[in-house]
């Protein structure tokens, strides 16, 4: 990419950030916003390095640029070597104002971190004049893109000491903004019942942590934007979870105290979006409506699994769907499934899933019962569908 033109050189402007919120149902207005769509081919075994170095090098540089509104990085589900980036600038003037020296410096640092550019290459570049949809003025449940709207909440940070950090497991100090301040600026909280509404923290890797909105407001939570221990020119220090180095960028939700919060607090990092959802409706598709004996296992799934895994589309995306269209209990032997949950790395090399040995045996039994019952529901629905389709077919002679 050293010989790229100025336009193509901006393909280097990667960043693990979200683009911008798109509430539906409102008329779009013309602006001079510029959006680029860039596609890279990356060796699958270097994808994690590509994303991590991008976050540390490019995002740190872009955060200081006037008019940079955000980016989203997409990894193809069909082809893990394809990475698509959508990059937004407030105007063409802002887009053109990024100094070439900064671009070249960041590009050089990124190449050095990747050990050269043999493991990645840009294969497509497009630019668009954007249509911006104004934010919804109606009350009710909504979502809020933290990165695209950073100018609304992240301008004034303060140092906050976290006594026992949930990721580093020691005292840490961050530059951060109070969570309740962010929530009150993002949503019309007067229009929702905070005791029956959940706040979902959606992360770049598909992790999705949720908690009651009333508990989030009661706890002393903060949205961290930078780690004070980071080296000059960087915003974050990498963490290690389940033996893997992870980046906390762009934002990390931390808790200074737990006053008034009866449940276990989540510690989501790489957070890009906040979403309000109705508590009663959130888990409906995953609830064992016709199997009361599986309710205890459903509770265990919510407690231990739902931040990473989904059942019938409900839950996190990091660890994948467990029930739809085919239940994991259909193609995993029960004994092996139990053993895998307790020690994933003994089954899969380089597995990101942590050991679940802390889950009591009774709760694990209940979770397996729940998954089995939900699989039965899928099987029954599939059988009914097949039967219905056969009845609709003309009789063969």
CSV table of N, CA, C and O in Angstrom, one decimal, residues 98-154:
chain,number,residue,atom,x,y,z
A,98,UNK,N,-6.9,15.3,6.6
A,98,UNK,CA,-6.0,14.4,7.4
A,98,UNK,C,-4.6,14.5,6.8
A,98,UNK,O,-4.4,14.2,5.6
A,99,UNK,N,-3.6,14.9,7.6
A,99,UNK,CA,-2.2,15.1,7.1
A,99,UNK,C,-1.6,13.8,6.5
A,99,UNK,O,-1.7,12.7,7.1
A,100,UNK,N,-1.0,13.9,5.3
A,100,UNK,CA,-0.3,12.8,4.7
A,100,UNK,C,0.8,12.2,5.6
A,100,UNK,O,1.0,11.0,5.6
A,101,UNK,N,1.4,13.1,6.4
A,101,UNK,CA,2.5,12.6,7.2
A,101,UNK,C,1.9,11.6,8.3
A,101,UNK,O,2.5,10.6,8.6
A,102,UNK,N,0.7,12.0,8.8
A,102,UNK,CA,0.1,11.1,9.8
A,102,UNK,C,-0.3,9.8,9.2
A,102,UNK,O,-0.2,8.7,9.8
A,103,UNK,N,-0.9,9.9,8.0
A,103,UNK,CA,-1.3,8.6,7.3
A,103,UNK,C,-0.1,7.7,7.1
A,103,UNK,O,-0.1,6.5,7.3
A,104,UNK,N,1.0,8.3,6.6
A,104,UNK,CA,2.2,7.6,6.3
A,104,UNK,C,2.8,7.0,7.6
A,104,UNK,O,3.3,5.8,7.6
A,105,UNK,N,2.8,7.8,8.7
A,105,UNK,CA,3.4,7.3,9.9
A,105,UNK,C,2.6,6.1,10.5
A,105,UNK,O,3.1,5.1,10.9
A,106,UNK,N,1.2,6.2,10.5
A,106,UNK,CA,0.4,5.2,10.9
A,106,UNK,C,0.5,3.9,10.1
A,106,UNK,O,0.5,2.8,10.6
A,107,UNK,N,0.6,4.1,8.8
A,107,UNK,CA,0.8,3.0,7.8
A,107,UNK,C,2.1,2.3,8.1
A,107,UNK,O,2.1,1.0,8.1
A,108,UNK,N,3.1,3.0,8.4
A,108,UNK,CA,4.4,2.4,8.6
A,108,UNK,C,4.4,1.6,9.9
A,108,UNK,O,4.9,0.5,10.0
A,109,UNK,N,3.8,2.2,11.0
A,109,UNK,CA,3.7,1.5,12.3
A,109,UNK,C,2.8,0.2,12.1
A,109,UNK,O,3.2,-0.9,12.7
A,110,UNK,N,1.8,0.3,11.3
A,110,UNK,CA,0.9,-0.9,11.1
A,110,UNK,C,1.6,-2.0,10.4
A,110,UNK,O,1.6,-3.2,10.8
A,111,UNK,N,2.4,-1.6,9.3
A,111,UNK,CA,3.1,-2.6,8.6
A,111,UNK,C,4.1,-3.3,9.5
A,111,UNK,O,4.3,-4.5,9.4
A,112,UNK,N,4.8,-2.5,10.3
A,112,UNK,CA,5.9,-3.1,11.2
A,112,UNK,C,5.2,-4.0,12.2
A,112,UNK,O,5.8,-5.1,12.5
A,113,UNK,N,4.1,-3.6,12.7
A,113,UNK,CA,3.4,-4.5,13.7
A,113,UNK,C,2.9,-5.8,13.1
A,113,UNK,O,2.9,-6.9,13.7
A,114,UNK,N,2.6,-5.8,11.8
A,114,UNK,CA,2.1,-7.0,11.1
A,114,UNK,C,3.3,-7.7,10.5
A,114,UNK,O,3.1,-8.8,9.9
A,115,UNK,N,4.5,-7.2,10.6
A,115,UNK,CA,5.6,-7.9,10.0
A,115,UNK,C,5.6,-7.8,8.5
A,115,UNK,O,6.0,-8.7,7.8
A,116,UNK,N,5.2,-6.6,8.0
A,116,UNK,CA,5.1,-6.5,6.5
A,116,UNK,C,3.7,-6.5,6.1
A,116,UNK,O,2.7,-6.7,6.9
A,117,UNK,N,3.4,-6.4,4.8
A,117,UNK,CA,2.1,-6.4,4.3
A,117,UNK,C,1.7,-7.7,3.5
A,117,UNK,O,0.7,-7.7,2.7
A,118,UNK,N,2.5,-8.7,3.6
A,118,UNK,CA,2.3,-9.9,2.9
A,118,UNK,C,1.0,-10.7,3.3
A,118,UNK,O,0.5,-11.5,2.6
A,119,UNK,N,0.5,-10.4,4.5
A,119,UNK,CA,-0.6,-11.1,5.1
A,119,UNK,C,-1.9,-10.4,4.9
A,119,UNK,O,-3.0,-10.9,5.3
A,120,UNK,N,-1.9,-9.3,4.2
A,120,UNK,CA,-3.2,-8.5,4.0
A,120,UNK,C,-3.0,-7.7,2.7
A,120,UNK,O,-1.9,-7.3,2.4
A,121,UNK,N,-4.1,-7.4,2.0
A,121,UNK,CA,-4.1,-6.5,0.9
A,121,UNK,C,-5.5,-5.9,0.7
A,121,UNK,O,-6.5,-6.6,1.0
A,122,UNK,N,-5.6,-4.7,0.2
A,122,UNK,CA,-6.9,-4.1,-0.1
A,122,UNK,C,-7.3,-4.6,-1.5
A,122,UNK,O,-6.5,-4.5,-2.5
A,123,UNK,N,-8.6,-5.0,-1.7
A,123,UNK,CA,-9.0,-5.6,-2.9
A,123,UNK,C,-10.2,-4.7,-3.5
A,123,UNK,O,-10.6,-4.9,-4.7
A,124,UNK,N,-10.7,-3.8,-2.8
A,124,UNK,CA,-11.8,-2.9,-3.3
A,124,UNK,C,-11.9,-1.7,-2.5
A,124,UNK,O,-11.7,-1.7,-1.3
A,125,UNK,N,-12.3,-0.6,-3.2
A,125,UNK,CA,-12.4,0.7,-2.5
A,125,UNK,C,-13.5,1.5,-3.2
A,125,UNK,O,-13.5,1.7,-4.4
A,126,UNK,N,-14.5,2.0,-2.4
A,126,UNK,CA,-15.6,2.8,-3.0
A,126,UNK,C,-15.9,3.9,-2.1
A,126,UNK,O,-15.6,3.9,-0.9
A,127,UNK,N,-16.4,5.0,-2.6
A,127,UNK,CA,-16.7,6.2,-1.8
A,127,UNK,C,-18.1,6.7,-2.2
A,127,UNK,O,-18.6,6.6,-3.3
A,128,UNK,N,-18.9,7.1,-1.1
A,128,UNK,CA,-20.3,7.5,-1.3
A,128,UNK,C,-20.5,8.8,-0.6
A,128,UNK,O,-19.9,9.1,0.4
A,129,UNK,N,-21.4,9.6,-1.2
A,129,UNK,CA,-22.0,10.8,-0.5
A,129,UNK,C,-23.2,10.2,0.3
A,129,UNK,O,-24.1,9.6,-0.3
A,130,UNK,N,-23.2,10.5,1.6
A,130,UNK,CA,-24.1,9.8,2.5
A,130,UNK,C,-25.5,10.5,2.6
A,130,UNK,O,-25.5,11.8,2.4
A,131,UNK,N,-26.5,9.8,3.0
A,131,UNK,CA,-27.8,10.3,3.3
A,131,UNK,C,-27.9,10.1,4.8
A,131,UNK,O,-27.9,8.9,5.3
A,132,UNK,N,-28.0,11.1,5.6
A,132,UNK,CA,-28.0,11.0,7.1
A,132,UNK,C,-29.5,11.0,7.5
A,132,UNK,O,-30.3,11.8,7.2
A,133,UNK,N,-29.9,10.0,8.3
A,133,UNK,CA,-31.2,9.9,8.9
A,133,UNK,C,-31.2,10.6,10.3
A,133,UNK,O,-30.4,10.1,11.1
A,134,UNK,N,-32.0,11.6,10.5
A,134,UNK,CA,-32.0,12.2,11.8
A,134,UNK,C,-32.4,11.3,12.9
A,134,UNK,O,-33.2,10.4,12.7
A,135,UNK,N,-32.0,11.6,14.2
A,135,UNK,CA,-32.3,10.7,15.3
A,135,UNK,C,-33.8,10.8,15.5
A,135,UNK,O,-34.5,11.8,15.3
A,136,UNK,N,-34.4,9.7,16.1
A,136,UNK,CA,-35.8,9.6,16.4
A,136,UNK,C,-36.1,10.5,17.5
A,136,UNK,O,-35.4,10.6,18.5
A,137,UNK,N,-37.3,11.2,17.4
A,137,UNK,CA,-37.7,12.1,18.4
A,137,UNK,C,-38.8,11.4,19.3
A,137,UNK,O,-39.3,12.0,20.2
A,138,UNK,N,-39.2,10.2,18.9
A,138,UNK,CA,-40.3,9.6,19.6
A,138,UNK,C,-39.7,8.8,20.8
A,138,UNK,O,-38.6,8.3,20.8
A,139,UNK,N,-40.5,8.8,21.9
A,139,UNK,CA,-40.0,8.1,23.1
A,139,UNK,C,-40.1,6.6,22.9
A,139,UNK,O,-40.7,6.1,21.9
A,140,UNK,N,-39.5,5.9,23.8
A,140,UNK,CA,-39.6,4.4,23.8
A,140,UNK,C,-38.3,3.7,23.7
A,140,UNK,O,-37.3,4.4,23.8
A,141,UNK,N,-38.3,2.4,23.3
A,141,UNK,CA,-37.1,1.7,23.3
A,141,UNK,C,-36.3,2.1,22.0
A,141,UNK,O,-36.9,2.4,21.0
A,142,UNK,N,-35.0,2.1,22.1
A,142,UNK,CA,-34.1,2.5,21.0
A,142,UNK,C,-32.7,2.0,21.2
A,142,UNK,O,-32.4,1.3,22.2
A,143,UNK,N,-31.9,2.3,20.2
A,143,UNK,CA,-30.5,2.0,20.3
A,143,UNK,C,-29.6,3.2,20.2
A,143,UNK,O,-30.1,4.2,19.6
A,144,UNK,N,-28.4,3.2,20.6
A,144,UNK,CA,-27.5,4.3,20.6
A,144,UNK,C,-26.1,3.9,20.2
A,144,UNK,O,-25.5,3.1,20.9
A,145,UNK,N,-25.6,4.5,19.1
A,145,UNK,CA,-24.3,4.1,18.7
A,145,UNK,C,-23.3,5.0,19.4
A,145,UNK,O,-23.2,6.2,19.2
A,146,UNK,N,-22.5,4.4,20.3
A,146,UNK,CA,-21.5,5.2,21.1
A,146,UNK,C,-20.5,5.9,20.3
A,146,UNK,O,-20.1,7.0,20.7
A,147,UNK,N,-19.9,5.2,19.3
A,147,UNK,CA,-18.8,5.8,18.6
A,147,UNK,C,-19.3,7.0,17.7
A,147,UNK,O,-18.7,8.1,17.7
A,148,UNK,N,-20.3,6.7,16.9
A,148,UNK,CA,-20.8,7.8,16.0
A,148,UNK,C,-21.2,9.0,16.7
A,148,UNK,O,-21.2,10.1,16.2
A,149,UNK,N,-21.7,8.8,18.0
A,149,UNK,CA,-22.2,10.0,18.7
A,149,UNK,C,-21.3,10.3,19.9
A,149,UNK,O,-21.7,10.9,20.9
A,150,UNK,N,-20.0,10.0,19.7
A,150,UNK,CA,-19.1,10.2,20.8
A,150,UNK,C,-19.0,11.7,21.2
A,150,UNK,O,-18.8,12.1,22.3
A,151,UNK,N,-19.2,12.6,20.2
A,151,UNK,CA,-19.2,14.0,20.5
A,151,UNK,C,-20.2,14.5,21.4
A,151,UNK,O,-20.1,15.5,22.1
A,152,UNK,N,-21.3,13.7,21.6
A,152,UNK,CA,-22.4,14.0,22.4
A,152,UNK,C,-22.1,13.7,23.9
A,152,UNK,O,-22.8,14.2,24.8
A,153,UNK,N,-21.2,12.7,24.1
A,153,UNK,CA,-21.0,12.3,25.5
A,153,UNK,C,-19.6,12.1,26.0
A,153,UNK,O,-19.3,12.1,27.2
A,154,UNK,N,-18.6,12.0,25.0
A,154,UNK,CA,-17.3,11.7,25.4
A,154,UNK,C,-16.3,12.8,25.4
A,154,UNK,O,-15.1,12.6,25.6
